[in-house]
Amino acid sequence: MKTNFLHFETLVSTNLWAKEHASELDRQQMTIISANVQTSGRGRLGRSWHSPAGKNIYATFCFFVDPRQNDLMNLPQIMALAAAEMLEVEGFPAKLKWPNDLLLSNKKIGGILSETRMVDSLLCFSIGIGLNVNLSTEDAAMIDRPVTSLLIESARLFDIEELLQKLAANFQVKLDKFLVSGFVDFLSDYRHRMVHEWHAQMQFSDSQKLWQGRFHGINPDGSLSLELPSGEIKKCLSGELS
Ligand code: BTN
């Protein structure tokens, strides 16, 4: 798939732009929409995503797939793997918090918000990624949970565009492979990059309630198994760990 980059100085949200313009985009290509600043960046579960100007990657990868394609729900995990690998090449041993948060030093450095919509007979994926690159300690302190950035971890400034290009190239390779063989070829790498340790205590919340349990591994379909105090194994498909 060819890649087309669209960069904006200011957007409300790159995901929102993708959603509003999906039907106008070339269906044979991947369009990567990025912005220098987002005035209302969006996170998962209705949260906002702190998006100060010129500090971080704010990008949405927009592409079209056959809705009958296998394992499509794992695509955000493929993006998380691509970003973790890119960070590793840059010298940062990033870990993944299920399902697709990126962590460094146990703090969040990146997050992924994936949205889909049908455009004619194709499924349009908009996979948005926010990656804290040159976020300062002062900026990080304004966020209500522990976060970090490449600058905070290394006291070095990074070229945001160059990192986005590297991420795009890496995701492209993984996407091509994924579209042929699905999630199975990525499972082992995904499991190895998990921050969770076997049997560690964790809390999982879904739309129903908060569950307490112990980490019991990642299933072949990318879902997480939680061992409940009763010994029952709960399969977690979507929700959040805390
Ligand atoms: C999360 O809550 O962890 C997901 C955060 C996703 C943020 C990115 S920044 C680029 C894209 N545009 C948005 O409005 N959100 C995503």
mmCIF file of C-alpha atoms and ligand atoms in Angstrom:
data_model
loop_
_atom_site.group_PDB
_atom_site.id
_atom_site.type_symbol
_atom_site.label_atom_id
_atom_site.label_comp_id
_atom_site.label_asym_id
_atom_site.label_seq_id
_atom_site.Cartn_x
_atom_site.Cartn_y
_atom_site.Cartn_z
ATOM 1 C CA MET A 1 0.000 0.000 0.000
ATOM 2 C CA LYS A 2 1.385 3.420 -0.939
ATOM 3 C CA THR A 3 1.525 6.090 1.765
ATOM 4 C CA ASN A 4 0.360 9.660 1.483
ATOM 5 C CA PHE A 5 1.286 12.137 4.240
ATOM 6 C CA LEU A 6 -1.024 15.048 5.059
ATOM 7 C CA HIS A 7 0.379 17.436 7.636
ATOM 8 C CA PHE A 8 -1.582 20.286 9.249
ATOM 9 C CA GLU A 9 -0.457 23.030 11.563
ATOM 10 C CA THR A 10 -3.589 22.864 13.726
ATOM 11 C CA LEU A 11 -6.419 20.355 13.871
ATOM 12 C CA VAL A 12 -9.113 19.763 16.443
ATOM 13 C CA SER A 13 -8.102 16.092 16.332
ATOM 14 C CA THR A 14 -6.398 14.058 13.608
ATOM 15 C CA ASN A 15 -8.887 11.222 14.257
ATOM 16 C CA LEU A 16 -11.798 13.603 13.857
ATOM 17 C CA TRP A 17 -10.349 14.923 10.583
ATOM 18 C CA ALA A 18 -9.976 11.357 9.318
ATOM 19 C CA LYS A 19 -13.554 10.538 10.270
ATOM 20 C CA GLU A 20 -14.932 13.606 8.527
ATOM 21 C CA HIS A 21 -12.891 13.139 5.349
ATOM 22 C CA ALA A 22 -12.746 9.333 5.073
ATOM 23 C CA SER A 23 -15.016 9.155 2.055
ATOM 24 C CA GLU A 24 -12.775 11.576 0.104
ATOM 25 C CA LEU A 25 -9.543 9.616 0.672
ATOM 26 C CA ASP A 26 -7.857 7.323 -1.850
ATOM 27 C CA ARG A 27 -8.930 3.764 -0.984
ATOM 28 C CA GLN A 28 -5.799 2.153 -2.443
ATOM 29 C CA GLN A 29 -3.466 4.201 -0.244
ATOM 30 C CA MET A 30 -2.763 4.726 3.407
ATOM 31 C CA THR A 31 -3.202 8.380 4.348
ATOM 32 C CA ILE A 32 -1.314 9.556 7.411
ATOM 33 C CA ILE A 33 -2.843 12.692 8.868
ATOM 34 C CA SER A 34 -0.627 14.531 11.341
ATOM 35 C CA ALA A 35 -0.800 17.847 13.150
ATOM 36 C CA ASN A 36 1.606 20.099 14.980
ATOM 37 C CA VAL A 37 -1.057 20.800 17.574
ATOM 38 C CA GLN A 38 -4.509 19.391 18.366
ATOM 39 C CA THR A 39 -6.954 21.726 20.042
ATOM 40 C CA SER A 40 -9.079 18.857 21.328
ATOM 41 C CA GLY A 41 -7.070 15.645 21.079
ATOM 42 C CA ARG A 42 -9.098 12.620 22.059
ATOM 43 C CA GLY A 43 -8.095 9.577 24.074
ATOM 44 C CA ARG A 44 -9.772 6.247 24.728
ATOM 45 C CA LEU A 45 -12.884 5.992 26.864
ATOM 46 C CA GLY A 46 -13.901 9.590 26.239
ATOM 47 C CA ARG A 47 -10.750 11.079 27.745
ATOM 48 C CA SER A 48 -8.856 14.008 26.256
ATOM 49 C CA TRP A 49 -5.291 13.731 24.950
ATOM 50 C CA HIS A 50 -2.918 16.532 25.940
ATOM 51 C CA SER A 51 -1.581 17.839 22.617
ATOM 52 C CA PRO A 52 0.691 20.888 23.078
ATOM 53 C CA ALA A 53 2.164 22.480 19.933
ATOM 54 C CA GLY A 54 5.301 21.058 18.364
ATOM 55 C CA LYS A 55 6.094 18.613 21.134
ATOM 56 C CA ASN A 56 4.781 15.206 20.128
ATOM 57 C CA ILE A 57 3.526 12.914 17.406
ATOM 58 C CA TYR A 58 -0.208 13.337 16.813
ATOM 59 C CA ALA A 59 -1.093 11.211 13.813
ATOM 60 C CA THR A 60 -3.895 9.114 12.384
ATOM 61 C CA PHE A 61 -3.219 6.284 9.962
ATOM 62 C CA CYS A 62 -6.231 5.973 7.707
ATOM 63 C CA PHE A 63 -6.688 3.024 5.326
ATOM 64 C CA PHE A 64 -9.372 0.780 3.835
ATOM 65 C CA VAL A 65 -9.716 -2.970 4.218
ATOM 66 C CA ASP A 66 -12.134 -5.712 3.262
ATOM 67 C CA PRO A 67 -14.407 -6.108 6.300
ATOM 68 C CA ARG A 68 -14.188 -9.912 5.911
ATOM 69 C CA GLN A 69 -10.427 -9.803 6.575
ATOM 70 C CA ASN A 70 -9.401 -11.900 9.621
ATOM 71 C CA ASP A 71 -8.337 -10.481 13.001
ATOM 72 C CA LEU A 72 -9.193 -6.850 12.231
ATOM 73 C CA MET A 73 -9.769 -6.061 15.891
ATOM 74 C CA ASN A 74 -6.036 -6.659 16.464
ATOM 75 C CA LEU A 75 -4.928 -3.830 14.184
ATOM 76 C CA PRO A 76 -4.461 -1.311 17.038
ATOM 77 C CA GLN A 77 -2.175 -3.884 18.699
ATOM 78 C CA ILE A 78 -0.156 -4.052 15.477
ATOM 79 C CA MET A 79 0.265 -0.278 15.645
ATOM 80 C CA ALA A 80 1.391 -0.575 19.279
ATOM 81 C CA LEU A 81 3.958 -3.187 18.251
ATOM 82 C CA ALA A 82 5.226 -1.008 15.400
ATOM 83 C CA ALA A 83 5.656 1.950 17.759
ATOM 84 C CA ALA A 84 7.339 -0.145 20.473
ATOM 85 C CA GLU A 85 9.771 -1.568 17.934
ATOM 86 C CA MET A 86 10.529 1.885 16.530
ATOM 87 C CA LEU A 87 11.244 3.135 20.072
ATOM 88 C CA GLU A 88 13.476 0.143 20.724
ATOM 89 C CA VAL A 89 15.531 0.908 17.615
ATOM 90 C CA GLU A 90 15.922 4.453 18.961
ATOM 91 C CA GLY A 91 17.302 2.956 22.180
ATOM 92 C CA PHE A 92 14.165 2.976 24.367
ATOM 93 C CA PRO A 93 12.930 -0.370 25.709
ATOM 94 C CA ALA A 94 9.209 0.335 25.444
ATOM 95 C CA LYS A 95 6.692 -2.066 26.960
ATOM 96 C CA LEU A 96 3.017 -2.534 26.184
ATOM 97 C CA LYS A 97 0.156 -2.322 28.633
ATOM 98 C CA TRP A 98 -2.788 -4.311 27.319
ATOM 99 C CA PRO A 99 -4.387 -3.634 24.932
ATOM 100 C CA ASN A 100 -2.220 -0.971 23.313
ATOM 101 C CA ASP A 101 -0.697 1.576 25.666
ATOM 102 C CA LEU A 102 3.019 2.281 25.263
ATOM 103 C CA LEU A 103 5.052 2.545 28.458
ATOM 104 C CA LEU A 104 8.576 3.572 29.313
ATOM 105 C CA SER A 105 9.862 3.341 32.880
ATOM 106 C CA ASN A 106 6.341 2.184 33.793
ATOM 107 C CA LYS A 107 4.842 5.494 32.670
ATOM 108 C CA LYS A 108 2.666 6.103 29.651
ATOM 109 C CA ILE A 109 4.540 7.475 26.647
ATOM 110 C CA GLY A 110 1.944 6.773 23.984
ATOM 111 C CA GLY A 111 -1.620 5.728 23.354
ATOM 112 C CA ILE A 112 -3.729 4.528 20.456
ATOM 113 C CA LEU A 113 -7.302 5.371 19.562
ATOM 114 C CA SER A 114 -8.726 3.273 16.760
ATOM 115 C CA GLU A 115 -12.018 4.054 15.066
ATOM 116 C CA THR A 116 -13.762 2.458 12.103
ATOM 117 C CA ARG A 117 -16.530 3.281 9.704
ATOM 118 C CA MET A 118 -17.909 1.725 6.572
ATOM 119 C CA VAL A 119 -17.268 3.627 3.351
ATOM 120 C CA ASP A 120 -19.229 1.932 0.588
ATOM 121 C CA SER A 121 -18.308 -1.733 0.969
ATOM 122 C CA LEU A 122 -14.936 -1.150 2.630
ATOM 123 C CA LEU A 123 -14.027 -0.756 6.279
ATOM 124 C CA CYS A 124 -12.102 2.433 6.884
ATOM 125 C CA PHE A 125 -9.692 2.232 9.814
ATOM 126 C CA SER A 126 -8.474 5.403 11.507
ATOM 127 C CA ILE A 127 -5.738 4.410 13.925
ATOM 128 C CA GLY A 128 -4.661 7.469 15.867
ATOM 129 C CA ILE A 129 -1.441 7.495 17.814
ATOM 130 C CA GLY A 130 -0.166 10.041 20.281
ATOM 131 C CA LEU A 131 3.498 9.616 21.221
ATOM 132 C CA ASN A 132 5.179 11.910 23.721
ATOM 133 C CA VAL A 133 8.449 12.929 22.130
ATOM 134 C CA ASN A 134 9.662 16.330 23.323
ATOM 135 C CA LEU A 135 7.094 16.781 26.100
ATOM 136 C CA SER A 136 8.729 18.620 28.991
ATOM 137 C CA THR A 137 8.534 17.720 32.667
ATOM 138 C CA GLU A 138 6.356 20.831 33.189
ATOM 139 C CA ASP A 139 3.927 19.677 30.468
ATOM 140 C CA ALA A 140 3.891 16.170 31.912
ATOM 141 C CA ALA A 141 2.978 17.539 35.323
ATOM 142 C CA MET A 142 -0.226 18.989 33.832
ATOM 143 C CA ILE A 143 -1.511 15.493 33.033
ATOM 144 C CA ASP A 144 -3.496 13.749 35.749
ATOM 145 C CA ARG A 145 -1.633 10.420 35.458
ATOM 146 C CA PRO A 146 2.041 9.424 35.298
ATOM 147 C CA VAL A 147 3.394 10.079 31.804
ATOM 148 C CA THR A 148 6.806 10.367 30.266
ATOM 149 C CA SER A 149 8.435 11.356 26.960
ATOM 150 C CA LEU A 150 11.644 10.657 25.072
ATOM 151 C CA LEU A 151 12.941 14.052 26.224
ATOM 152 C CA ILE A 152 12.177 13.288 29.872
ATOM 153 C CA GLU A 153 13.820 9.860 29.616
ATOM 154 C CA SER A 154 16.973 10.960 27.802
ATOM 155 C CA ALA A 155 17.380 14.759 28.142
ATOM 156 C CA ARG A 156 17.596 14.855 24.326
ATOM 157 C CA LEU A 157 15.351 16.527 21.753
ATOM 158 C CA PHE A 158 14.089 14.450 18.828
ATOM 159 C CA ASP A 159 12.983 15.196 15.276
ATOM 160 C CA ILE A 160 9.235 14.494 15.414
ATOM 161 C CA GLU A 161 8.769 14.172 11.670
ATOM 162 C CA GLU A 162 11.657 11.739 11.329
ATOM 163 C CA LEU A 163 10.188 9.524 14.061
ATOM 164 C CA LEU A 164 6.787 9.586 12.367
ATOM 165 C CA GLN A 165 8.410 8.515 9.085
ATOM 166 C CA LYS A 166 10.124 5.619 10.843
ATOM 167 C CA LEU A 167 6.898 4.596 12.538
ATOM 168 C CA ALA A 168 5.027 4.775 9.226
ATOM 169 C CA ALA A 169 7.606 2.587 7.475
ATOM 170 C CA ASN A 170 7.499 0.043 10.282
ATOM 171 C CA PHE A 171 3.692 -0.050 10.450
ATOM 172 C CA GLN A 172 3.492 -0.413 6.685
ATOM 173 C CA VAL A 173 5.646 -3.561 6.749
ATOM 174 C CA LYS A 174 3.615 -5.039 9.598
ATOM 175 C CA LEU A 175 0.288 -4.174 7.969
ATOM 176 C CA ASP A 176 1.279 -5.874 4.707
ATOM 177 C CA LYS A 177 2.225 -9.019 6.634
ATOM 178 C CA PHE A 178 -0.909 -8.821 8.808
ATOM 179 C CA LEU A 179 -3.184 -8.584 5.780
ATOM 180 C CA VAL A 180 -1.714 -11.845 4.495
ATOM 181 C CA SER A 181 -1.431 -13.919 7.649
ATOM 182 C CA GLY A 182 -3.355 -12.178 10.455
ATOM 183 C CA PHE A 183 -2.356 -11.764 14.108
ATOM 184 C CA VAL A 184 -0.794 -15.190 14.624
ATOM 185 C CA ASP A 185 2.672 -14.120 13.414
ATOM 186 C CA PHE A 186 2.724 -11.191 15.851
ATOM 187 C CA LEU A 187 1.458 -12.965 18.939
ATOM 188 C CA SER A 188 4.800 -14.025 20.354
ATOM 189 C CA ASP A 189 6.313 -10.536 19.952
ATOM 190 C CA TYR A 190 3.183 -8.971 21.472
ATOM 191 C CA ARG A 191 3.352 -11.332 24.469
ATOM 192 C CA HIS A 192 7.047 -10.581 25.000
ATOM 193 C CA ARG A 193 6.464 -6.852 25.027
ATOM 194 C CA MET A 194 3.751 -6.996 27.694
ATOM 195 C CA VAL A 195 4.584 -5.123 30.879
ATOM 196 C CA HIS A 196 2.397 -7.504 32.900
ATOM 197 C CA GLU A 197 4.014 -10.313 34.809
ATOM 198 C CA TRP A 198 2.464 -13.732 35.143
ATOM 199 C CA HIS A 199 0.049 -13.801 38.103
ATOM 200 C CA ALA A 200 0.501 -10.104 38.932
ATOM 201 C CA GLN A 201 -2.534 -8.590 40.639
ATOM 202 C CA MET A 202 -4.567 -6.372 38.327
ATOM 203 C CA GLN A 203 -7.878 -4.594 38.035
ATOM 204 C CA PHE A 204 -9.881 -4.656 34.858
ATOM 205 C CA SER A 205 -12.861 -2.435 34.184
ATOM 206 C CA ASP A 206 -15.372 -2.912 31.412
ATOM 207 C CA SER A 207 -18.785 -1.391 30.820
ATOM 208 C CA GLN A 208 -20.223 -3.749 33.471
ATOM 209 C CA LYS A 209 -17.941 -3.438 36.477
ATOM 210 C CA LEU A 210 -14.492 -3.521 38.021
ATOM 211 C CA TRP A 211 -12.885 -6.956 38.190
ATOM 212 C CA GLN A 212 -9.961 -7.926 40.443
ATOM 213 C CA GLY A 213 -7.700 -10.773 39.499
ATOM 214 C CA ARG A 214 -4.297 -11.996 38.407
ATOM 215 C CA PHE A 215 -2.742 -11.799 34.958
ATOM 216 C CA HIS A 216 -3.221 -15.129 33.227
ATOM 217 C CA GLY A 217 -1.745 -14.392 29.823
ATOM 218 C CA ILE A 218 -2.637 -13.170 26.351
ATOM 219 C CA ASN A 219 -4.848 -15.388 24.210
ATOM 220 C CA PRO A 220 -4.172 -16.107 20.519
ATOM 221 C CA ASP A 221 -6.916 -13.615 19.612
ATOM 222 C CA GLY A 222 -5.102 -10.827 21.540
ATOM 223 C CA SER A 223 -7.578 -10.777 24.433
ATOM 224 C CA LEU A 224 -6.334 -10.916 28.033
ATOM 225 C CA SER A 225 -7.082 -13.678 30.530
ATOM 226 C CA LEU A 226 -7.713 -12.675 34.103
ATOM 227 C CA GLU A 227 -7.782 -15.262 36.864
ATOM 228 C CA LEU A 228 -10.557 -14.291 39.267
ATOM 229 C CA PRO A 229 -10.301 -15.062 43.021
ATOM 230 C CA SER A 230 -12.757 -17.937 42.458
ATOM 231 C CA GLY A 231 -10.254 -19.528 40.054
ATOM 232 C CA GLU A 232 -12.483 -18.777 37.094
ATOM 233 C CA ILE A 233 -10.684 -17.375 34.032
ATOM 234 C CA LYS A 234 -12.276 -14.249 32.635
ATOM 235 C CA LYS A 235 -11.558 -13.363 29.018
ATOM 236 C CA CYS A 236 -11.141 -9.573 28.683
ATOM 237 C CA LEU A 237 -11.908 -8.321 25.187
ATOM 238 C CA SER A 238 -12.188 -4.582 25.614
ATOM 239 C CA GLY A 239 -11.868 -2.330 28.588
ATOM 240 C CA GLU A 240 -9.070 -0.969 30.694
ATOM 241 C CA LEU A 241 -6.521 -2.236 33.188
ATOM 242 C CA SER A 242 -5.650 -0.092 36.174
HETATM 243 C C1 BTN B 1 -5.330 6.820 24.672
HETATM 244 O O1 BTN B 1 -6.250 7.266 25.370
HETATM 245 O O2 BTN B 1 -4.408 6.175 25.152
HETATM 246 C C2 BTN B 1 -5.343 7.066 23.192
HETATM 247 C C3 BTN B 1 -4.735 8.377 22.836
HETATM 248 C C4 BTN B 1 -4.726 8.655 21.353
HETATM 249 C C5 BTN B 1 -4.240 10.036 21.029
HETATM 250 C C6 BTN B 1 -4.053 10.245 19.566
HETATM 251 S S1 BTN B 1 -3.227 11.755 19.181
HETATM 252 C C7 BTN B 1 -3.594 11.542 17.495
HETATM 253 C C8 BTN B 1 -5.010 11.003 17.410
HETATM 254 N N1 BTN B 1 -5.958 12.100 17.422
HETATM 255 C C9 BTN B 1 -6.686 12.118 18.528
HETATM 256 O O3 BTN B 1 -7.556 12.964 18.796
HETATM 257 N N2 BTN B 1 -6.354 11.089 19.308
HETATM 258 C C10 BTN B 1 -5.320 10.274 18.722
#
